[in-house]
Amino acid sequence: MSFEAALAEAAQATDTLLDRLVGVPDGLEARVFEAMRYAVLAPGKRLRPFLVLAGAQLFSVAQRSALQAAAAVELVHAYSLIHDDLPAMDNSDLRRGRPTCHKAFDEATAILAGDALLTLAFEVLAESDTHGDPAVRCELVTALAQAAGAQGMVGGQMIDLIAEHRPDLDIGAITHLQRMKTGALIAFSCEAGAVLGKVPHEPRLALRGYAHDLGLAFQIADDLLDVQGSAGETGKPVNQDAAAGKATFVSILGVDRARAQAELLVGQAIRHLEMFGEKADFLRLAARFVIDRRT
Ligand code: GRG
């Protein structure tokens, strides 16, 4: 199967579960469910669910368990995009090629939809479908909370907001910011299968190394798309960082060195996978995909 077909299959399986998890009830609260569905089922790449499923396949984890973790991480991702687009943050009108959640609904509904997606993610992980062993479920809940919270994505977003007024930030500071903002959730996605498979320390460390390099390569590609991509392709506004005078990998390194750095990171990420042999081929292809993508 090609990488594109595997990515599409992972997206389809994740969306089927998300569709079931976010059903719309009767009653006035239906509006928040509509907003949740609008955001989480919008056409995105579903890269994080793909990483969960590909990581889980290394350890022959049951598909049902892996899908629960895949859905949980996409729920957190969708929440982060809703909140990131709000007027108090990036103030964006376009996401995944559609009006952002607060434009399609309203600001208060968008905030609530984000909150509800985030909390639903933990409910999903805590369900017995995720794993028969409550200790494993607990470990996943803790890992996702750490990746999404103030020591992970939220903390990274805080630094990012401060960075808008600090064009002097150097490459070390930007790397730290991005490891928290986007890297932490990507790392959770890569390691979730190892948690579900109760695997020993060494393979987990290898996946952590892979995720670390992949996350940075992903972010450099995102910065490159901001200067070289189009809103038509990416489905979101471009040239946002430069307009805000923000320090990014591209503003510091320039386009060519940033691209070379991303290539270097992809090579490094792939080398971390040696111990898994052919089983990790989709993860190898995912590493190339994150820097070759146009969206
Ligand atoms: C508001 C708590 C809070 C956090 C927001 C992740 C994030 C922090 C904001 C997203 C803004 C952004 C564009 C970050 C760059 C990297 C990134 C997460 C891009 C979007 O992820 P993709 O490319 O999107 O995987 P799709 O739509 O394909 O799922």
CSV table of C-alpha atoms and ligand atoms in Angstrom, one decimal:
chain,number,residue,atom,x,y,z
A,1,MET,CA,0.0,0.0,0.0
A,2,SER,CA,1.3,3.5,-0.8
A,3,PHE,CA,1.8,6.0,2.0
A,4,GLU,CA,-1.0,8.2,0.6
A,5,ALA,CA,-3.4,5.3,0.7
A,6,ALA,CA,-2.3,4.4,4.3
A,7,LEU,CA,-2.8,8.0,5.4
A,8,ALA,CA,-6.3,8.1,3.7
A,9,GLU,CA,-7.2,4.8,5.4
A,10,ALA,CA,-6.1,6.0,8.8
A,11,ALA,CA,-8.0,9.3,8.3
A,12,GLN,CA,-11.2,7.4,7.3
A,13,ALA,CA,-11.0,5.0,10.3
A,14,THR,CA,-10.4,7.9,12.7
A,15,ASP,CA,-13.2,10.0,11.2
A,16,THR,CA,-15.6,7.1,11.5
A,17,LEU,CA,-14.8,6.8,15.3
A,18,LEU,CA,-14.9,10.7,15.7
A,19,ASP,CA,-18.3,10.8,14.0
A,20,ARG,CA,-19.6,8.3,16.5
A,21,LEU,CA,-18.0,10.0,19.5
A,22,VAL,CA,-19.4,13.4,18.7
A,23,GLY,CA,-23.1,12.6,18.0
A,24,VAL,CA,-25.5,15.5,18.3
A,25,PRO,CA,-28.1,15.2,21.1
A,26,ASP,CA,-31.5,16.8,21.2
A,27,GLY,CA,-31.8,19.9,23.3
A,28,LEU,CA,-30.3,23.4,23.2
A,29,GLU,CA,-26.8,22.1,23.9
A,30,ALA,CA,-26.9,20.6,20.4
A,31,ARG,CA,-25.2,23.8,19.1
A,32,VAL,CA,-21.9,23.1,20.9
A,33,PHE,CA,-21.9,19.6,19.4
A,34,GLU,CA,-22.5,21.0,15.9
A,35,ALA,CA,-19.5,23.3,16.4
A,36,MET,CA,-17.3,20.4,17.7
A,37,ARG,CA,-18.2,18.3,14.7
A,38,TYR,CA,-17.6,21.2,12.3
A,39,ALA,CA,-14.0,21.5,13.7
A,40,VAL,CA,-13.0,18.0,14.3
A,41,LEU,CA,-14.4,16.4,11.1
A,42,ALA,CA,-13.1,19.2,8.8
A,43,PRO,CA,-10.7,18.0,6.2
A,44,GLY,CA,-7.3,17.9,7.8
A,45,LYS,CA,-4.4,15.5,7.1
A,46,ARG,CA,-5.0,13.4,10.3
A,47,LEU,CA,-1.2,13.1,10.6
A,48,ARG,CA,-1.3,12.6,14.3
A,49,PRO,CA,-3.8,9.7,14.2
A,50,PHE,CA,-1.7,8.2,11.4
A,51,LEU,CA,1.4,8.3,13.6
A,52,VAL,CA,-0.5,6.7,16.5
A,53,LEU,CA,-1.8,3.8,14.2
A,54,ALA,CA,1.6,3.3,12.5
A,55,GLY,CA,3.4,3.3,15.9
A,56,ALA,CA,0.8,0.8,17.3
A,57,GLN,CA,1.4,-1.5,14.3
A,58,LEU,CA,5.0,-1.9,15.3
A,59,PHE,CA,3.9,-3.7,18.4
A,60,SER,CA,0.8,-5.5,17.0
A,61,VAL,CA,-1.6,-3.4,19.2
A,62,ALA,CA,-5.3,-4.1,18.5
A,63,GLN,CA,-6.7,-1.6,16.0
A,64,ARG,CA,-9.6,-0.8,18.3
A,65,SER,CA,-7.2,0.3,21.1
A,66,ALA,CA,-5.0,2.3,18.7
A,67,LEU,CA,-8.0,4.1,17.2
A,68,GLN,CA,-9.1,5.3,20.6
A,69,ALA,CA,-5.7,7.0,21.1
A,70,ALA,CA,-5.8,8.2,17.5
A,71,ALA,CA,-9.2,9.9,18.0
A,72,ALA,CA,-8.1,11.3,21.4
A,73,VAL,CA,-5.1,13.1,19.9
A,74,GLU,CA,-7.1,14.4,17.0
A,75,LEU,CA,-9.7,15.8,19.4
A,76,VAL,CA,-6.9,17.7,21.3
A,77,HIS,CA,-5.5,18.9,18.0
A,78,ALA,CA,-8.9,20.2,16.8
A,79,TYR,CA,-9.4,22.0,20.1
A,80,SER,CA,-6.0,23.7,19.7
A,81,LEU,CA,-6.8,24.9,16.2
A,82,ILE,CA,-10.1,26.4,17.3
A,83,HIS,CA,-8.5,28.3,20.1
A,84,ASP,CA,-5.5,29.3,18.1
A,85,ASP,CA,-7.8,30.9,15.5
A,86,LEU,CA,-9.7,33.0,18.0
A,87,PRO,CA,-9.4,36.8,17.9
A,88,ALA,CA,-7.5,36.8,21.1
A,89,MET,CA,-4.8,34.5,19.5
A,90,ASP,CA,-4.1,34.4,15.8
A,91,ASN,CA,-7.5,36.0,14.7
A,92,SER,CA,-7.8,33.8,11.6
A,93,ASP,CA,-10.8,33.5,9.3
A,94,LEU,CA,-9.7,30.4,7.4
A,95,ARG,CA,-8.8,26.9,8.6
A,96,ARG,CA,-8.7,23.7,6.6
A,97,GLY,CA,-10.1,25.6,3.7
A,98,ARG,CA,-13.3,26.7,5.6
A,99,PRO,CA,-14.3,29.6,7.8
A,100,THR,CA,-12.8,29.1,11.3
A,101,CYS,CA,-15.1,27.8,14.0
A,102,HIS,CA,-15.7,31.2,15.6
A,103,LYS,CA,-16.6,32.6,12.1
A,104,ALA,CA,-19.0,29.8,11.3
A,105,PHE,CA,-20.6,29.9,14.8
A,106,ASP,CA,-19.5,32.6,17.2
A,107,GLU,CA,-16.7,33.2,19.6
A,108,ALA,CA,-18.3,31.9,22.8
A,109,THR,CA,-19.5,28.7,21.0
A,110,ALA,CA,-16.0,28.2,19.6
A,111,ILE,CA,-14.4,28.5,23.0
A,112,LEU,CA,-16.9,26.0,24.4
A,113,ALA,CA,-16.5,23.6,21.5
A,114,GLY,CA,-12.7,23.7,22.0
A,115,ASP,CA,-13.1,23.0,25.8
A,116,ALA,CA,-15.5,20.2,25.1
A,117,LEU,CA,-13.2,18.5,22.5
A,118,LEU,CA,-10.3,18.7,24.9
A,119,THR,CA,-12.3,17.1,27.8
A,120,LEU,CA,-13.8,14.5,25.5
A,121,ALA,CA,-10.2,13.4,24.5
A,122,PHE,CA,-9.6,12.3,28.1
A,123,GLU,CA,-13.0,10.6,28.4
A,124,VAL,CA,-12.1,8.6,25.3
A,125,LEU,CA,-8.7,7.5,26.7
A,126,ALA,CA,-10.3,6.5,30.0
A,127,GLU,CA,-12.9,4.2,28.2
A,128,SER,CA,-12.3,0.4,28.6
A,129,ASP,CA,-12.1,0.1,24.8
A,130,THR,CA,-8.7,1.9,24.9
A,131,HIS,CA,-7.1,-0.9,26.9
A,132,GLY,CA,-8.1,-3.7,29.3
A,133,ASP,CA,-5.5,-2.6,31.8
A,134,PRO,CA,-6.5,0.5,33.7
A,135,ALA,CA,-2.8,1.3,34.4
A,136,VAL,CA,-2.2,1.7,30.7
A,137,ARG,CA,-5.2,3.9,30.3
A,138,CYS,CA,-4.0,6.0,33.2
A,139,GLU,CA,-0.5,6.3,31.6
A,140,LEU,CA,-2.0,7.5,28.3
A,141,VAL,CA,-4.2,10.1,30.1
A,142,THR,CA,-1.2,11.4,32.0
A,143,ALA,CA,1.0,11.5,28.8
A,144,LEU,CA,-1.7,13.3,26.8
A,145,ALA,CA,-2.3,15.8,29.7
A,146,GLN,CA,1.4,16.5,29.9
A,147,ALA,CA,1.7,16.9,26.1
A,148,ALA,CA,-1.3,19.2,25.8
A,149,GLY,CA,-0.9,21.3,29.0
A,150,ALA,CA,1.3,24.1,30.3
A,151,GLN,CA,4.5,22.0,30.1
A,152,GLY,CA,3.6,21.1,26.5
A,153,MET,CA,1.4,22.7,23.9
A,154,VAL,CA,-0.3,25.4,26.0
A,155,GLY,CA,3.1,26.4,27.4
A,156,GLY,CA,4.5,26.6,23.8
A,157,GLN,CA,1.5,28.7,22.7
A,158,MET,CA,2.2,31.1,25.6
A,159,ILE,CA,5.8,31.5,24.5
A,160,ASP,CA,4.6,31.9,20.9
A,161,LEU,CA,2.4,34.8,21.9
A,162,ILE,CA,5.3,36.4,23.7
A,163,ALA,CA,7.5,35.8,20.7
A,164,GLU,CA,5.4,38.1,18.6
A,165,HIS,CA,6.9,41.0,20.5
A,166,ARG,CA,10.4,39.4,20.6
A,167,PRO,CA,11.9,39.2,17.1
A,168,ASP,CA,15.3,38.9,18.8
A,169,LEU,CA,14.6,35.3,19.9
A,170,ASP,CA,17.4,33.0,18.8
A,171,ILE,CA,17.3,29.5,17.2
A,172,GLY,CA,17.5,27.8,20.7
A,173,ALA,CA,14.5,29.7,22.0
A,174,ILE,CA,12.5,29.0,18.8
A,175,THR,CA,13.4,25.3,19.0
A,176,HIS,CA,12.3,25.2,22.6
A,177,LEU,CA,9.0,26.9,21.8
A,178,GLN,CA,8.2,24.6,18.9
A,179,ARG,CA,9.1,21.4,20.8
A,180,MET,CA,6.5,22.4,23.3
A,181,LYS,CA,3.8,23.8,20.9
A,182,THR,CA,3.7,21.2,18.2
A,183,GLY,CA,6.4,18.7,19.2
A,184,ALA,CA,4.8,17.5,22.4
A,185,LEU,CA,1.6,16.3,20.7
A,186,ILE,CA,3.5,14.7,17.9
A,187,ALA,CA,5.6,12.9,20.4
A,188,PHE,CA,2.6,11.6,22.2
A,189,SER,CA,1.2,10.4,18.9
A,190,CYS,CA,4.4,8.5,18.1
A,191,GLU,CA,4.7,6.9,21.6
A,192,ALA,CA,1.1,6.0,22.3
A,193,GLY,CA,1.4,2.7,20.5
A,194,ALA,CA,4.4,1.8,22.7
A,195,VAL,CA,2.3,2.6,25.8
A,196,LEU,CA,-0.6,0.4,24.5
A,197,GLY,CA,1.9,-2.4,23.7
A,198,LYS,CA,3.5,-2.2,27.1
A,199,VAL,CA,6.9,-2.3,25.4
A,200,PRO,CA,10.3,-1.9,27.1
A,201,HIS,CA,12.3,1.2,27.4
A,202,GLU,CA,14.5,0.9,24.4
A,203,PRO,CA,11.9,1.0,21.6
A,204,ARG,CA,10.1,3.8,23.4
A,205,LEU,CA,13.3,5.8,23.5
A,206,ALA,CA,13.8,5.2,19.7
A,207,LEU,CA,10.3,6.4,19.0
A,208,ARG,CA,10.9,9.5,21.2
A,209,GLY,CA,14.0,10.3,19.2
A,210,TYR,CA,12.1,9.9,15.9
A,211,ALA,CA,9.3,12.1,17.2
A,212,HIS,CA,11.7,14.8,18.4
A,213,ASP,CA,13.3,15.1,14.9
A,214,LEU,CA,10.0,14.7,13.1
A,215,GLY,CA,8.3,17.4,15.2
A,216,LEU,CA,11.0,20.0,14.4
A,217,ALA,CA,11.0,19.0,10.7
A,218,PHE,CA,7.2,19.4,10.7
A,219,GLN,CA,7.5,22.9,12.2
A,220,ILE,CA,10.2,24.0,9.8
A,221,ALA,CA,8.0,22.8,6.9
A,222,ASP,CA,5.1,24.8,8.4
A,223,ASP,CA,7.3,27.9,8.6
A,224,LEU,CA,8.3,27.4,5.0
A,225,LEU,CA,4.7,27.0,3.9
A,226,ASP,CA,3.9,30.3,5.6
A,227,VAL,CA,6.4,32.0,3.2
A,228,GLN,CA,6.2,29.8,0.1
A,229,GLY,CA,2.7,28.3,0.2
A,230,SER,CA,-0.7,29.7,-0.8
A,231,ALA,CA,-3.9,29.9,1.2
A,232,GLY,CA,-5.5,27.9,-1.7
A,233,GLU,CA,-3.2,25.0,-0.9
A,234,THR,CA,-2.8,25.2,2.8
A,235,GLY,CA,-6.4,26.1,3.6
A,236,LYS,CA,-5.3,28.8,6.0
A,237,PRO,CA,-3.9,32.3,5.7
A,238,VAL,CA,-0.2,32.5,4.7
A,239,ASN,CA,2.5,35.1,5.4
A,240,GLN,CA,1.1,35.4,9.0
A,241,ASP,CA,4.5,35.1,10.7
A,242,ALA,CA,6.3,37.7,8.6
A,243,ALA,CA,3.3,40.1,8.9
A,244,ALA,CA,3.5,39.7,12.7
A,245,GLY,CA,7.3,40.3,12.7
A,246,LYS,CA,7.7,36.9,14.4
A,247,ALA,CA,11.0,35.1,14.7
A,248,THR,CA,10.7,31.7,13.1
A,249,PHE,CA,13.1,29.0,11.8
A,250,VAL,CA,12.8,30.7,8.3
A,251,SER,CA,13.3,34.3,9.5
A,252,ILE,CA,16.4,33.2,11.4
A,253,LEU,CA,17.9,30.7,9.0
A,254,GLY,CA,16.5,31.8,5.6
A,255,VAL,CA,14.6,29.6,3.3
A,256,ASP,CA,17.5,27.5,2.0
A,257,ARG,CA,19.2,26.7,5.3
A,258,ALA,CA,15.8,26.0,6.9
A,259,ARG,CA,15.0,23.6,4.1
A,260,ALA,CA,18.4,21.9,4.5
A,261,GLN,CA,17.9,21.7,8.3
A,262,ALA,CA,14.5,20.0,7.7
A,263,GLU,CA,16.1,17.5,5.4
A,264,LEU,CA,18.8,16.8,8.0
A,265,LEU,CA,16.1,16.2,10.7
A,266,VAL,CA,14.2,13.8,8.4
A,267,GLY,CA,17.4,11.7,7.9
A,268,GLN,CA,18.0,11.7,11.7
A,269,ALA,CA,14.4,10.8,12.4
A,270,ILE,CA,14.6,7.8,10.0
A,271,ARG,CA,17.8,6.6,11.6
A,272,HIS,CA,16.1,6.3,15.0
A,273,LEU,CA,13.8,3.6,13.4
A,274,GLU,CA,16.5,1.1,12.5
A,275,MET,CA,15.6,-1.4,15.2
A,276,PHE,CA,12.1,-1.8,13.8
A,277,GLY,CA,13.2,-2.9,10.3
A,278,GLU,CA,10.6,-3.0,7.6
A,279,LYS,CA,7.7,-2.7,10.1
A,280,ALA,CA,8.5,1.0,10.4
A,281,ASP,CA,8.4,1.8,6.7
A,282,PHE,CA,5.2,3.9,7.0
A,283,LEU,CA,6.9,5.9,9.8
A,284,ARG,CA,9.9,6.5,7.5
A,285,LEU,CA,7.6,7.7,4.7
A,286,ALA,CA,5.7,9.9,7.2
A,287,ALA,CA,9.0,11.7,7.9
A,288,ARG,CA,9.5,12.5,4.2
A,289,PHE,CA,5.8,13.5,3.9
A,290,VAL,CA,6.0,16.1,6.7
A,291,ILE,CA,8.6,18.2,4.7
A,292,ASP,CA,7.3,17.5,1.2
A,293,ARG,CA,3.6,18.3,2.0
A,294,ARG,CA,1.9,21.4,0.4
A,295,THR,CA,-0.8,21.7,3.1
B,1,GRG,C1,-4.5,27.4,21.6
B,1,GRG,C2,-3.7,25.9,23.5
B,1,GRG,C3,-3.6,26.3,22.1
B,1,GRG,C4,-2.6,25.8,21.4
B,1,GRG,C5,-2.5,26.1,19.9
B,1,GRG,C6,-0.8,23.8,17.9
B,1,GRG,C7,-1.2,25.2,18.1
B,1,GRG,C8,-1.2,25.6,19.5
B,1,GRG,C9,-1.6,26.0,17.2
B,1,GRG,C10,-1.8,25.7,15.8
B,1,GRG,C11,-1.2,26.8,15.0
B,1,GRG,C12,-0.3,26.4,14.0
B,1,GRG,C13,-0.6,26.6,12.6
B,1,GRG,C14,0.8,25.7,14.4
B,1,GRG,C15,1.8,25.2,13.5
B,1,GRG,C16,1.8,23.7,13.4
B,1,GRG,C17,0.5,23.1,13.3
B,1,GRG,C18,-0.1,22.6,14.5
B,1,GRG,C19,-0.2,23.1,12.2
B,1,GRG,C20,-1.5,22.5,11.9
B,1,GRG,O1,-1.4,21.1,12.0
B,1,GRG,P1,-1.6,20.2,10.7
B,1,GRG,O2,-0.8,20.8,9.6
B,1,GRG,O3,-3.1,20.6,10.4
B,1,GRG,O4,-1.4,18.8,11.1
B,1,GRG,P2,-4.3,19.7,9.8
B,1,GRG,O5,-5.4,20.7,9.5
B,1,GRG,O6,-3.8,18.9,8.6
B,1,GRG,O7,-4.8,18.8,10.9
